[in-house]
mmCIF file of C-alpha atoms and ligand atoms in Angstrom:
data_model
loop_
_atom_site.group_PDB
_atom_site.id
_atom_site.type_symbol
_atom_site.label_atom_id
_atom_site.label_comp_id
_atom_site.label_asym_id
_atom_site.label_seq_id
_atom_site.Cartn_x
_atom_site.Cartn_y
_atom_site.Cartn_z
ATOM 1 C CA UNK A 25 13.670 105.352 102.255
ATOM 2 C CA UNK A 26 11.098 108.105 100.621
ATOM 3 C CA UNK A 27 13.211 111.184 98.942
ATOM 4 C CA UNK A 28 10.251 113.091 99.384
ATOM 5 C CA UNK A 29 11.403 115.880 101.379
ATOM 6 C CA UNK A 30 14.561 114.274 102.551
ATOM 7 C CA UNK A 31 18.377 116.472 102.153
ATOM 8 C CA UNK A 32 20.409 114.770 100.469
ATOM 9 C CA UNK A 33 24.274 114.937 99.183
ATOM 10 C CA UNK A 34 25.773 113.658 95.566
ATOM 11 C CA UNK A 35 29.769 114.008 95.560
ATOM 12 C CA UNK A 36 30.786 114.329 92.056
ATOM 13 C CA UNK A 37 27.788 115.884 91.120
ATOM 14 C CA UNK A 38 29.069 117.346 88.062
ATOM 15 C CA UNK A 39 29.952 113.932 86.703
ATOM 16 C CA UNK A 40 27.781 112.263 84.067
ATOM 17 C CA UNK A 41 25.867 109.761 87.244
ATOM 18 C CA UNK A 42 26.247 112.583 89.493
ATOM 19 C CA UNK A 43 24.304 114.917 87.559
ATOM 20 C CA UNK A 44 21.328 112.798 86.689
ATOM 21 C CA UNK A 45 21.127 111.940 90.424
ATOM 22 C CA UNK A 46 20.759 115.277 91.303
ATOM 23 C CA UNK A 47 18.120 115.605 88.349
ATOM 24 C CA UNK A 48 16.301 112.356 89.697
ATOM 25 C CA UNK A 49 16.173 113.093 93.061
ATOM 26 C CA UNK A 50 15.065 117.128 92.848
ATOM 27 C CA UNK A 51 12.297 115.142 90.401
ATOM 28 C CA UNK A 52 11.004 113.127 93.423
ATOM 29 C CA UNK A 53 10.476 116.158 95.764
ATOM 30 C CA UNK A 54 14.112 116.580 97.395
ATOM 31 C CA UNK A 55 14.001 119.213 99.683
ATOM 32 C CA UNK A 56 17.727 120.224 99.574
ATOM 33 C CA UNK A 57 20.540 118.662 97.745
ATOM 34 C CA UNK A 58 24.052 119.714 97.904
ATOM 35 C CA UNK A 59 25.868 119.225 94.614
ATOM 36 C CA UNK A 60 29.499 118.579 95.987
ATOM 37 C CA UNK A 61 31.975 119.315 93.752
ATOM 38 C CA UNK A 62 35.914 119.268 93.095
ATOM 39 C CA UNK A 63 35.767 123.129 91.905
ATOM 40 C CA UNK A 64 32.424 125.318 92.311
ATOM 41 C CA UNK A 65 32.288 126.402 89.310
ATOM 42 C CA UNK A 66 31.620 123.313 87.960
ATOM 43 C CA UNK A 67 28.056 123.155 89.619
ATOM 44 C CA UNK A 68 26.870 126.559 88.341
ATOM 45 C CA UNK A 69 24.500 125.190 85.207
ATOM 46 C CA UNK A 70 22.943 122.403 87.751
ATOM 47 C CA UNK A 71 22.484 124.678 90.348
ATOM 48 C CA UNK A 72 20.122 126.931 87.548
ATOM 49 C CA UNK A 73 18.078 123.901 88.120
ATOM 50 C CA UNK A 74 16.760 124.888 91.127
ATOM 51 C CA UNK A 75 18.253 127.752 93.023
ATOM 52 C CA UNK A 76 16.267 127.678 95.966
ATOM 53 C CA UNK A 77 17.344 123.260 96.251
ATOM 54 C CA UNK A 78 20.302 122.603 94.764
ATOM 55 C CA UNK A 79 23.338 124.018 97.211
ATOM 56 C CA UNK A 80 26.747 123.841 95.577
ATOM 57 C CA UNK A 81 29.305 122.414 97.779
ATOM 58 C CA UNK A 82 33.165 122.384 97.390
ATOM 59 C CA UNK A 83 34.389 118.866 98.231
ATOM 60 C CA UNK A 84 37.401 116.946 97.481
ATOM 61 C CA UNK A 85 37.483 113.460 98.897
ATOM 62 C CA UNK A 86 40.907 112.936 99.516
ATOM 63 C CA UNK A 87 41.647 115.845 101.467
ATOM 64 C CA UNK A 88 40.557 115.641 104.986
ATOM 65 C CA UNK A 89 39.827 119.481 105.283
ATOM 66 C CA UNK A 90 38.160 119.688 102.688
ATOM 67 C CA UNK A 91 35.708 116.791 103.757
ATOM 68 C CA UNK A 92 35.516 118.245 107.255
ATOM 69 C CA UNK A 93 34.428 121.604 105.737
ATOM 70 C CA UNK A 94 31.626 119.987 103.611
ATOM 71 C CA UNK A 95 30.489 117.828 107.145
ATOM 72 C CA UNK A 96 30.330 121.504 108.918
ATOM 73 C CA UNK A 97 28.517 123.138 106.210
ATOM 74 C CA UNK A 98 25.607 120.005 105.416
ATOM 75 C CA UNK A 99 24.448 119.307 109.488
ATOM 76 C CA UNK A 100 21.245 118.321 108.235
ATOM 77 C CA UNK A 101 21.376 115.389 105.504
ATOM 78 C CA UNK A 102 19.596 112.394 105.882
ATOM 79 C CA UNK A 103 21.042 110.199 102.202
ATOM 80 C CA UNK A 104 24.636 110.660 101.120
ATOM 81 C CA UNK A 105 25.442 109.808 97.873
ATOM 82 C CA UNK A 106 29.232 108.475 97.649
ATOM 83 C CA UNK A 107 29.192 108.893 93.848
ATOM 84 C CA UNK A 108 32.847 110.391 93.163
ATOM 85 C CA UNK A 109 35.346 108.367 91.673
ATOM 86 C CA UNK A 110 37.627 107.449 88.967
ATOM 87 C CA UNK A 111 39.334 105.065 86.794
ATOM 88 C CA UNK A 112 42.570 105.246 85.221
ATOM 89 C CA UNK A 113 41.438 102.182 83.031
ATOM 90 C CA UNK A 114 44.756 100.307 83.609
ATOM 91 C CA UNK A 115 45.607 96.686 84.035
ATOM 92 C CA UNK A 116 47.155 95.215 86.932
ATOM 93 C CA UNK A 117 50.688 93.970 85.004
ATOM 94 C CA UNK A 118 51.183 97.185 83.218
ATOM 95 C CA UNK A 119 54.001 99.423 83.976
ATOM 96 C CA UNK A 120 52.084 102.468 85.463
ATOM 97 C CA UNK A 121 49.226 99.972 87.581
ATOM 98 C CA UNK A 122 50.720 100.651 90.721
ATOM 99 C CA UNK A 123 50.365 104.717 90.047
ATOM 100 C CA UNK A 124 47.104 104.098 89.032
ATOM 101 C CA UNK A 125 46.093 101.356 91.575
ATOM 102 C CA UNK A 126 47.244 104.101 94.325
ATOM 103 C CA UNK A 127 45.263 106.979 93.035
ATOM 104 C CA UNK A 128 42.383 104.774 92.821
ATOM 105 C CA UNK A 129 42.374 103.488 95.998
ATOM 106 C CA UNK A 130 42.698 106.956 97.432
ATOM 107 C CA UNK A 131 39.368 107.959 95.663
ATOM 108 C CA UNK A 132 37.511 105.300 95.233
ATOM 109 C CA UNK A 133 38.170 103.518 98.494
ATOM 110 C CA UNK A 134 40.115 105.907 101.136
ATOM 111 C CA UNK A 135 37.687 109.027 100.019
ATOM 112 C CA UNK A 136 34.282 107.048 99.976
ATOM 113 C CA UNK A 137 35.562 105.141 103.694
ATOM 114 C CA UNK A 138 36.567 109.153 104.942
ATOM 115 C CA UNK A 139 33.344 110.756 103.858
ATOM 116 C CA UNK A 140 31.359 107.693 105.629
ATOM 117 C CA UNK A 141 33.078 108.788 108.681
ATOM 118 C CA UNK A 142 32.614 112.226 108.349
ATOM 119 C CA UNK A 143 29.004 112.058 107.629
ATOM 120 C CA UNK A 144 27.685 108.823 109.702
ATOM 121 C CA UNK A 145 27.934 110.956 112.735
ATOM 122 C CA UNK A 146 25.445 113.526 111.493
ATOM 123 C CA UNK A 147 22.650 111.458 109.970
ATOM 124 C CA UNK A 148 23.397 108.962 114.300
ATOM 125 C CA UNK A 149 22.148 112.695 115.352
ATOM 126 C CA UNK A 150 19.170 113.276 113.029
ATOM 127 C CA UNK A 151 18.089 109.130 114.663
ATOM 128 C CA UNK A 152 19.381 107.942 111.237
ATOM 129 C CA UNK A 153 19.280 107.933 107.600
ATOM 130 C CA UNK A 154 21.236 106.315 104.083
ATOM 131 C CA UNK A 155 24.647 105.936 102.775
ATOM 132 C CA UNK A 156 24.312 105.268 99.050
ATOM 133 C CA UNK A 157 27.499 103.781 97.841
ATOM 134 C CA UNK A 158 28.373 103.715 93.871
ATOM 135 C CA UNK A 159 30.521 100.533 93.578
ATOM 136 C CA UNK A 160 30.486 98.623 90.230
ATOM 137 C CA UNK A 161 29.587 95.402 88.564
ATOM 138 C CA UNK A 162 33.630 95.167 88.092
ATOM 139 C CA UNK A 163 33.582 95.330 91.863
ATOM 140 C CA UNK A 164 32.583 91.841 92.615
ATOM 141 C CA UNK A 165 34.357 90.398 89.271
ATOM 142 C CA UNK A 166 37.744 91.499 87.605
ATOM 143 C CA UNK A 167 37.852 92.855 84.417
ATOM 144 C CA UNK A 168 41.609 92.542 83.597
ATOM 145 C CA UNK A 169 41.610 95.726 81.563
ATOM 146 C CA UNK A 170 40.556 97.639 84.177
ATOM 147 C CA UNK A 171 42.269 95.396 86.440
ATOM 148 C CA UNK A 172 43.107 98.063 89.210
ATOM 149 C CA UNK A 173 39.738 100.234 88.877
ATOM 150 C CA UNK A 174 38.390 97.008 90.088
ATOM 151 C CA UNK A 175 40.351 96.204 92.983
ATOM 152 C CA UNK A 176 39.343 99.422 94.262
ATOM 153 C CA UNK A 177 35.763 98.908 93.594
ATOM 154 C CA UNK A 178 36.223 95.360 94.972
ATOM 155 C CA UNK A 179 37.748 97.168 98.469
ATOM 156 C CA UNK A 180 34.126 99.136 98.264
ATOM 157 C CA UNK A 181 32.394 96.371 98.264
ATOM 158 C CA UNK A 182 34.080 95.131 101.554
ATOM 159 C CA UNK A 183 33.731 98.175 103.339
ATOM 160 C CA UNK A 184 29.715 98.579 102.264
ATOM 161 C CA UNK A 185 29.022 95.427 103.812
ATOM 162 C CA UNK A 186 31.785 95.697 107.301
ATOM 163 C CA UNK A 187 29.746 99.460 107.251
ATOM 164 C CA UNK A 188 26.573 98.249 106.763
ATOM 165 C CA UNK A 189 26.611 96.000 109.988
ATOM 166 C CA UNK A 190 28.327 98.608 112.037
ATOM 167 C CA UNK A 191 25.808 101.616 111.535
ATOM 168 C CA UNK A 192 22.421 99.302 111.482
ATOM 169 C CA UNK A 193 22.319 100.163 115.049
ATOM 170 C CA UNK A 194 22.346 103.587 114.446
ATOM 171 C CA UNK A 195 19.142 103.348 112.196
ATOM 172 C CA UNK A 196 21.560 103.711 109.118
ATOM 173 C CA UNK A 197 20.868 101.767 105.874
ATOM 174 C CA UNK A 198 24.203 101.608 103.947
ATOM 175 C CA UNK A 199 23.809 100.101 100.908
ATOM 176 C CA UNK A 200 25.594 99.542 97.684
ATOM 177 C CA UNK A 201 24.847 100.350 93.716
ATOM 178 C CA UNK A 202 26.835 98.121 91.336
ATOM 179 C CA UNK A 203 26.230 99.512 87.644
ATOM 180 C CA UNK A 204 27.606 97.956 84.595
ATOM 181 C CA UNK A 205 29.020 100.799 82.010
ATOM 182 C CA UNK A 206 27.010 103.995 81.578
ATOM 183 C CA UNK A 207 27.747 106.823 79.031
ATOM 184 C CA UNK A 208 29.718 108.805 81.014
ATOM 185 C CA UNK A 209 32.890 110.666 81.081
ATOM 186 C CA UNK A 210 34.616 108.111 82.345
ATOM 187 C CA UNK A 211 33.475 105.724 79.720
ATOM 188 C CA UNK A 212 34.570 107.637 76.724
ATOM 189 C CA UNK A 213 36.194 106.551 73.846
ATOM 190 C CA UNK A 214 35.269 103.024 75.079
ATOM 191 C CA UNK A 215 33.019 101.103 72.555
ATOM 192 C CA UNK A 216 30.699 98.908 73.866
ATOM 193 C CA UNK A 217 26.786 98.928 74.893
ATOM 194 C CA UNK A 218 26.395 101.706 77.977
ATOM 195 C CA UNK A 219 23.263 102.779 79.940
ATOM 196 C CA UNK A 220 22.079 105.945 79.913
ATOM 197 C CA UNK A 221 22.959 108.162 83.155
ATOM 198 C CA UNK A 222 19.306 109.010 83.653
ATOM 199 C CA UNK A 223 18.157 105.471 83.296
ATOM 200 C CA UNK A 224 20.497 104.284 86.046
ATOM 201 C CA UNK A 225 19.668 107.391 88.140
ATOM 202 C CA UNK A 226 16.396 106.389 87.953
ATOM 203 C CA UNK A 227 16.854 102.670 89.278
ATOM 204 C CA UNK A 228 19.402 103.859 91.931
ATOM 205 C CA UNK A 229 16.601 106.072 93.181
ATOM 206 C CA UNK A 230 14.138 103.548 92.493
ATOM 207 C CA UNK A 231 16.355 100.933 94.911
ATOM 208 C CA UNK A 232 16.548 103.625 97.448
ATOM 209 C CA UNK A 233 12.315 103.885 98.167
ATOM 210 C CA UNK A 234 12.350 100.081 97.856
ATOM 211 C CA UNK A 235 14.905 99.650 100.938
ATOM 212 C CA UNK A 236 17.325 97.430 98.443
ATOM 213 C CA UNK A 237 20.531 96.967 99.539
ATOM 214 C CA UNK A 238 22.088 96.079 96.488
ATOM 215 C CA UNK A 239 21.097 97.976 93.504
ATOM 216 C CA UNK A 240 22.300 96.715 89.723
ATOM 217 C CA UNK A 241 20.107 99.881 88.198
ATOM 218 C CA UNK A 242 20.975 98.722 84.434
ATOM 219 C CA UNK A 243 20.170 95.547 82.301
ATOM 220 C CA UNK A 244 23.763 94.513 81.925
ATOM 221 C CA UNK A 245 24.882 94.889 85.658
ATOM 222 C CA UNK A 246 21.333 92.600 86.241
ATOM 223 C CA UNK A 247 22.812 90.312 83.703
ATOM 224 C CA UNK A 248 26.025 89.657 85.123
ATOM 225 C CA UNK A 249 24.865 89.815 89.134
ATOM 226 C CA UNK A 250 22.194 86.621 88.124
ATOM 227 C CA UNK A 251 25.118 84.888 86.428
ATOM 228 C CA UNK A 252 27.561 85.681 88.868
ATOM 229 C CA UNK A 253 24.897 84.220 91.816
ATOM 230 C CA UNK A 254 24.928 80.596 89.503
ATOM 231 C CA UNK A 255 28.269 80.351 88.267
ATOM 232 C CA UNK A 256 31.026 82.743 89.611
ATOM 233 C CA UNK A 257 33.773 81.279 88.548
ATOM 234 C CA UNK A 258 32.273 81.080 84.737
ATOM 235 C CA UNK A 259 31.777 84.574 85.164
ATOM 236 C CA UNK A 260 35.277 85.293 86.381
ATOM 237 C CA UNK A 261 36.824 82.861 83.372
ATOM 238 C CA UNK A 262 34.318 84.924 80.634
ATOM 239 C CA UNK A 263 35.584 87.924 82.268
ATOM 240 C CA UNK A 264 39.610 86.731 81.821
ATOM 241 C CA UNK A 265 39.152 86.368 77.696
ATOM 242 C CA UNK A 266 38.620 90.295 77.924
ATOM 243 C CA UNK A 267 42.231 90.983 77.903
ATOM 244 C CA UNK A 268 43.573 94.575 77.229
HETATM 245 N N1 NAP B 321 30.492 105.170 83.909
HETATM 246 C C1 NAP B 321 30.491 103.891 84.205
HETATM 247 O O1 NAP B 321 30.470 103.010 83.305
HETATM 248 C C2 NAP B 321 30.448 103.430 85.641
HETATM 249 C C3 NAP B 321 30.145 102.091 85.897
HETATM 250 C C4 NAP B 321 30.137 101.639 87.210
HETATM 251 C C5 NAP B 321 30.410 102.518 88.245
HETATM 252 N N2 NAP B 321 30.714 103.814 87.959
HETATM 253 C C6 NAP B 321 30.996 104.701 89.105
HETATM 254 O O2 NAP B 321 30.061 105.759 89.085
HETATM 255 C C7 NAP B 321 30.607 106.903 89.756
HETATM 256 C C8 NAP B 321 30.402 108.133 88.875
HETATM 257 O O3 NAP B 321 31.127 107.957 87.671
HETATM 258 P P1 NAP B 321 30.698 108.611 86.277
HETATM 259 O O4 NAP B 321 30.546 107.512 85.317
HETATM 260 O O5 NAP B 321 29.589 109.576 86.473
HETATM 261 O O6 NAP B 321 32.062 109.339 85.897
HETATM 262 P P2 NAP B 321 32.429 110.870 85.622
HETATM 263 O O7 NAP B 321 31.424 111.493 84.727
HETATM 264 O O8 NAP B 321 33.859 110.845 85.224
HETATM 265 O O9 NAP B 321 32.279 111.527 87.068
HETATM 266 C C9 NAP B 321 33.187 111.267 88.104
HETATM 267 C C10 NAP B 321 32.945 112.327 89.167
HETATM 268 O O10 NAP B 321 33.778 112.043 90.306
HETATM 269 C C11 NAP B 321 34.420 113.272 90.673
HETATM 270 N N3 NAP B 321 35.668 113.048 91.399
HETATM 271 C C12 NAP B 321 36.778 112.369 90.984
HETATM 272 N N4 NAP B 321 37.729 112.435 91.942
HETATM 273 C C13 NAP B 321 37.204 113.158 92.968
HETATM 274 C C14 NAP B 321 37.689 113.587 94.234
HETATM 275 N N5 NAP B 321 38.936 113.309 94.658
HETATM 276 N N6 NAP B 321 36.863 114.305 95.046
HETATM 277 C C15 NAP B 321 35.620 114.614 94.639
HETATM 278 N N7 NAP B 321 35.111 114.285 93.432
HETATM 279 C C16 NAP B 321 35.889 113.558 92.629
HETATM 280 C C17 NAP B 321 34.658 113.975 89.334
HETATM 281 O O11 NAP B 321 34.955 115.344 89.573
HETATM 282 P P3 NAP B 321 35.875 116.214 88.555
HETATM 283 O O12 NAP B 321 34.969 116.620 87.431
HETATM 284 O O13 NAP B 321 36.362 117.330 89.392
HETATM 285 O O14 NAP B 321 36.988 115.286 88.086
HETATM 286 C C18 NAP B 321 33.304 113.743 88.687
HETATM 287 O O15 NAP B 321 32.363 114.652 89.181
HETATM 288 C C19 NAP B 321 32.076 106.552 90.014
HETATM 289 O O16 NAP B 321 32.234 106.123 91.343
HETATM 290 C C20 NAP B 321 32.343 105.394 89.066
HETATM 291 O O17 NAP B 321 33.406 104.577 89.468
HETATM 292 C C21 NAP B 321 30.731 104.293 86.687
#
């Protein structure tokens, strides 16, 4: 789908992805893009990007009002970007996994499945549009030290594709971005090789004009989706030696 002129919607827009989507896609000739954010003051510096495009938006994913609020106030979207989440970088035998499975499933899964439903029946009225869904590599494989993040990522990836086939009739393309680490916020204080926000920004936005429906926007999330189509189960036993 062309960005060109197209309204669009980033949740967790202040984040470190969230911010260089709005960047990317007010670069390709967005017409409107609300930055939706936990608190508003959080979007004020992006929003200096572009007054006139870039509409601040208070939205919390796991809190129903809040969602239905955002729905009221952003009638005329045609992409959502389900970009919020979080991970509590916890493995699925410690002590605190099922506090930080639970909170993670509430954002990462519960919120991203709420705001689909919230927002699918807008872009059914405008004849149709795209649900952009940031998953992760560590979606389709475990990475015991992040053993719960990943579950939740791995419920994501169910619901993109059960999603998918229930709004194509609706003229909705819902499709799914599955990065490998990026420099980020939620990456910090972890050593190991990360993307660049912007670089990944770009390739998500890339995907989007080519009509992909799986988008690995990074050379490591590449990496791993090629050796994961040969040899999943080497993948998964590489992928058990990272212990925490
Ligand atoms: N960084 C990576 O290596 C990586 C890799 C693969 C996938 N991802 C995914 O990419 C997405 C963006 O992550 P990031 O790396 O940009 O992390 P980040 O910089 O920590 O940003 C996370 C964003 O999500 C928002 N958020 C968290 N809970 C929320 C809620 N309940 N309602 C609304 N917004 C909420 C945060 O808002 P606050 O500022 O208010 O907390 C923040 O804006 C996430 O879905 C993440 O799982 C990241």
């Amino acid at each position: 789908m062309q960005i060109q002129g197209k309204t669009a919607l980033v949740s967790g827009a202040n984040g470190g992805i969230g911010e260089a989507l709005v960047r990317e896609l007010l670069k390709r000739g967005a017409a409107r893009i609300y930055a939706a954010v936990r608190k508003l003051e959080s979007a004020k510096a992006l929003t200096q990007l572009d007054i006139n495009k870039i509409v601040p938006v208070q939205l919390d994913i796991t809190d129903e009002a809040s969602i239905t609020a955002a729905a009221a106030h952003c009638r005329d979207i045609d992409l959502l970007f389900n970009n919020a989440g979080c991970n509590q970088v916890t493995s699925l035998m410690s002590p605190t996994a099922l506090q930080a499975a639970r909170l993670e499933m509430d954002i990462n899964y519960f919120g991203t499945l709420a705001m689909c439903q919230a927002f699918a029946p807008l872009l059914r009225a405008r004849g149709g549009g795209l649900i952009a869904n940031v998953c992760s590599i560590i979606g389709l494989v475990n990475l015991p030290a992040n053993g719960t993040y990943c579950a939740s990522k791995a419920a994501v990836h169910s619901m993109i594709q059960g999603i998918r086939a229930e709004l194509r009739p609706q003229n909705i393309q819902v499709i799914g971005i599955y990065p490998g680490p990026v420099d980020t916020a939620m990456t910090a204080g972890q050593d190991m090789p990360k993307a660049s926000s912007l670089e990944v920004a770009f390739a998500i936005c890339n995907g989007v004009e080519a009509g992909d429906e799986y988008i690995f926007p990074d050379p490591m999330s590449k990496e791993v989706s090629a050796m994961l189509a040969k040899d999943s189960k080497g993948v998964e036993k590489q992928f058990a030696t990272y212990l925490p």
